[in-house]
Amino acid sequence: MSMDGGTFARIWALARQIPRGQVATYGQLARLAGNPRLARTVGYAMAAAPPDVPCHRVVNRSGGLSAAFSPAGRQSHRLLLELEGVPFRPDGTVALERCLWRPPFPAP
DNA sequence: AGTATGACATAGC
DNA sequence: AGCTATGCCATAC
């Protein structure tokens, strides 16, 4: 049975699972979505994500923020994360080792 | 339909 | 350890 509403919808559903104060990487969501190669597409999904999707909790593998997150750039991206208590490194990247989301075992 | 673009990832140097 | 080049997939024109 397929509840497929498009690749984006599937990715959005995963992004919604990210707890407050934690972050996930594009590749991580791609992997959870079933295809590790969808990392790039995850970015597109975030760009087109509805307001109920915490797209600010998605960062790249290096913990780097998105320049296209908003017109204001990564500044607003960082602000939203800091408001959730997400720890940052001196270089401005997210301290993934402290707040990387650990999804429950992917149920088959 | 084919080409070009892009909120990434991985492998080489 | 950081930068460059290549790959991959879905969307837009």
mmCIF file of C-alpha atoms (C1' of nucleotides) in Angstrom:
data_model
loop_
_atom_site.group_PDB
_atom_site.id
_atom_site.type_symbol
_atom_site.label_atom_id
_atom_site.label_comp_id
_atom_site.label_asym_id
_atom_site.label_seq_id
_atom_site.Cartn_x
_atom_site.Cartn_y
_atom_site.Cartn_z
ATOM 1 C CA MET A 1 0.000 0.000 0.000
ATOM 2 C CA SER A 2 1.316 3.340 -0.818
ATOM 3 C CA MET A 3 0.754 6.534 1.003
ATOM 4 C CA ASP A 4 3.095 8.152 -1.384
ATOM 5 C CA GLY A 5 2.301 11.779 -1.773
ATOM 6 C CA GLY A 6 5.557 12.511 -3.473
ATOM 7 C CA THR A 7 9.124 12.259 -2.377
ATOM 8 C CA PHE A 8 8.876 15.550 -0.567
ATOM 9 C CA ALA A 9 6.008 14.447 1.635
ATOM 10 C CA ARG A 10 8.003 11.456 2.748
ATOM 11 C CA ILE A 11 10.959 13.642 3.612
ATOM 12 C CA TRP A 12 8.767 16.143 5.408
ATOM 13 C CA ALA A 13 7.323 13.372 7.547
ATOM 14 C CA LEU A 14 10.821 12.459 8.649
ATOM 15 C CA ALA A 15 11.807 16.039 9.347
ATOM 16 C CA ARG A 16 8.795 16.383 11.630
ATOM 17 C CA GLN A 17 10.232 13.621 13.806
ATOM 18 C CA ILE A 18 13.265 15.671 14.714
ATOM 19 C CA PRO A 19 12.871 16.616 18.385
ATOM 20 C CA ARG A 20 13.213 20.184 19.512
ATOM 21 C CA GLY A 21 16.771 21.073 20.414
ATOM 22 C CA GLN A 22 18.207 18.489 18.090
ATOM 23 C CA VAL A 23 19.223 18.503 14.449
ATOM 24 C CA ALA A 24 19.519 16.045 11.578
ATOM 25 C CA THR A 25 21.653 16.087 8.468
ATOM 26 C CA TYR A 26 20.421 16.003 4.880
ATOM 27 C CA GLY A 27 22.151 12.701 4.304
ATOM 28 C CA GLN A 28 20.627 11.269 7.429
ATOM 29 C CA LEU A 29 17.100 12.071 6.327
ATOM 30 C CA ALA A 30 17.901 10.807 2.864
ATOM 31 C CA ARG A 31 19.044 7.561 4.357
ATOM 32 C CA LEU A 32 15.914 7.284 6.453
ATOM 33 C CA ALA A 33 13.854 8.025 3.375
ATOM 34 C CA GLY A 34 15.306 4.961 1.749
ATOM 35 C CA ASN A 35 17.876 6.460 -0.603
ATOM 36 C CA PRO A 36 21.190 7.801 0.659
ATOM 37 C CA ARG A 37 21.531 9.611 -2.656
ATOM 38 C CA LEU A 38 18.559 11.829 -1.946
ATOM 39 C CA ALA A 39 20.594 14.149 0.223
ATOM 40 C CA ARG A 40 20.316 16.884 -2.330
ATOM 41 C CA THR A 41 16.646 16.370 -2.845
ATOM 42 C CA VAL A 42 16.139 16.715 0.890
ATOM 43 C CA GLY A 43 17.364 20.260 0.536
ATOM 44 C CA TYR A 44 14.717 20.916 -2.075
ATOM 45 C CA ALA A 45 12.108 19.395 0.171
ATOM 46 C CA MET A 46 13.115 21.775 2.939
ATOM 47 C CA ALA A 47 12.930 24.726 0.610
ATOM 48 C CA ALA A 48 9.370 23.773 -0.292
ATOM 49 C CA ALA A 49 8.400 22.617 3.178
ATOM 50 C CA PRO A 50 5.152 23.801 4.791
ATOM 51 C CA PRO A 51 5.369 25.817 8.031
ATOM 52 C CA ASP A 52 4.746 22.815 10.250
ATOM 53 C CA VAL A 53 8.031 21.275 9.174
ATOM 54 C CA PRO A 54 10.970 22.279 11.371
ATOM 55 C CA CYS A 55 13.276 22.702 8.422
ATOM 56 C CA HIS A 56 15.664 24.738 10.550
ATOM 57 C CA ARG A 57 16.641 21.515 12.307
ATOM 58 C CA VAL A 58 18.230 20.198 9.159
ATOM 59 C CA VAL A 59 21.860 21.011 8.503
ATOM 60 C CA ASN A 60 24.616 19.656 6.324
ATOM 61 C CA ARG A 61 27.073 16.976 7.267
ATOM 62 C CA SER A 62 29.555 19.493 8.655
ATOM 63 C CA GLY A 63 26.955 21.134 10.839
ATOM 64 C CA GLY A 64 26.926 24.066 8.465
ATOM 65 C CA LEU A 65 23.783 26.138 8.129
ATOM 66 C CA SER A 66 21.898 26.972 4.979
ATOM 67 C CA ALA A 67 22.493 30.177 3.121
ATOM 68 C CA ALA A 68 19.138 29.807 1.433
ATOM 69 C CA PHE A 69 17.192 29.187 4.596
ATOM 70 C CA SER A 70 15.729 32.654 4.420
ATOM 71 C CA PRO A 71 16.336 35.976 2.708
ATOM 72 C CA ALA A 72 18.316 36.934 5.792
ATOM 73 C CA GLY A 73 20.616 34.024 5.197
ATOM 74 C CA ARG A 74 22.082 31.682 7.774
ATOM 75 C CA GLN A 75 21.701 34.348 10.438
ATOM 76 C CA SER A 76 18.040 33.559 11.036
ATOM 77 C CA HIS A 77 18.750 29.881 10.709
ATOM 78 C CA ARG A 78 21.215 30.042 13.559
ATOM 79 C CA LEU A 79 18.881 32.142 15.659
ATOM 80 C CA LEU A 80 16.086 29.596 15.496
ATOM 81 C CA LEU A 81 18.440 26.837 16.527
ATOM 82 C CA GLU A 82 19.883 28.812 19.401
ATOM 83 C CA LEU A 83 16.389 29.480 20.681
ATOM 84 C CA GLU A 84 16.004 25.716 20.976
ATOM 85 C CA GLY A 85 19.243 25.361 22.854
ATOM 86 C CA VAL A 86 21.226 23.889 19.999
ATOM 87 C CA PRO A 87 24.939 24.221 20.794
ATOM 88 C CA PHE A 88 27.217 25.936 18.319
ATOM 89 C CA ARG A 89 30.917 25.742 17.734
ATOM 90 C CA PRO A 90 33.279 28.694 17.721
ATOM 91 C CA ASP A 91 33.359 28.592 13.944
ATOM 92 C CA GLY A 92 29.605 29.040 13.740
ATOM 93 C CA THR A 93 28.721 25.464 12.875
ATOM 94 C CA VAL A 94 26.380 23.286 14.896
ATOM 95 C CA ALA A 95 28.026 20.983 17.439
ATOM 96 C CA LEU A 96 26.557 17.853 15.934
ATOM 97 C CA GLU A 97 28.154 15.601 18.495
ATOM 98 C CA ARG A 98 26.013 17.243 21.099
ATOM 99 C CA CYS A 99 22.672 17.549 19.410
ATOM 100 C CA LEU A 100 22.533 15.204 16.442
ATOM 101 C CA TRP A 101 19.197 13.471 16.342
ATOM 102 C CA ARG A 102 19.349 9.760 17.020
ATOM 103 C CA PRO A 103 16.290 8.328 15.320
ATOM 104 C CA PRO A 104 14.742 5.178 16.748
ATOM 105 C CA PHE A 105 15.655 2.003 14.959
ATOM 106 C CA PRO A 106 14.139 2.158 11.460
ATOM 107 C CA ALA A 107 11.251 -0.236 11.742
ATOM 108 C CA PRO A 108 10.844 -2.552 8.749
ATOM 109 C "C1'" DA B 1 11.908 15.458 -23.822
ATOM 110 C "C1'" DG B 2 16.440 17.267 -22.959
ATOM 111 C "C1'" DT B 3 19.194 20.553 -20.515
ATOM 112 C "C1'" DA B 4 20.423 23.130 -16.537
ATOM 113 C "C1'" DT B 5 20.254 24.017 -11.587
ATOM 114 C "C1'" DG B 6 20.869 22.987 -6.782
ATOM 115 C "C1'" DA B 7 19.333 24.035 1.616
ATOM 116 C "C1'" DC B 8 24.329 17.610 -0.290
ATOM 117 C "C1'" DA B 9 27.720 13.577 0.065
ATOM 118 C "C1'" DT B 10 31.850 11.105 -0.774
ATOM 119 C "C1'" DA B 11 36.389 10.301 -2.613
ATOM 120 C "C1'" DG B 12 41.030 12.247 -4.096
ATOM 121 C "C1'" DC B 13 44.894 15.300 -3.774
ATOM 122 C "C1'" DA C 1 42.988 18.840 7.651
ATOM 123 C "C1'" DG C 2 40.892 21.532 4.076
ATOM 124 C "C1'" DC C 3 39.922 22.279 -0.827
ATOM 125 C "C1'" DT C 4 38.568 20.403 -5.529
ATOM 126 C "C1'" DA C 5 36.280 17.451 -8.505
ATOM 127 C "C1'" DT C 6 32.599 14.063 -9.502
ATOM 128 C "C1'" DG C 7 28.196 11.684 -8.565
ATOM 129 C "C1'" DC C 8 23.078 11.434 -7.693
ATOM 130 C "C1'" DC C 9 18.185 12.616 -7.834
ATOM 131 C "C1'" DA C 10 14.236 15.459 -8.303
ATOM 132 C "C1'" DT C 11 12.478 20.053 -10.049
ATOM 133 C "C1'" DA C 12 12.095 23.932 -13.414
ATOM 134 C "C1'" DC C 13 12.266 25.882 -17.968
#
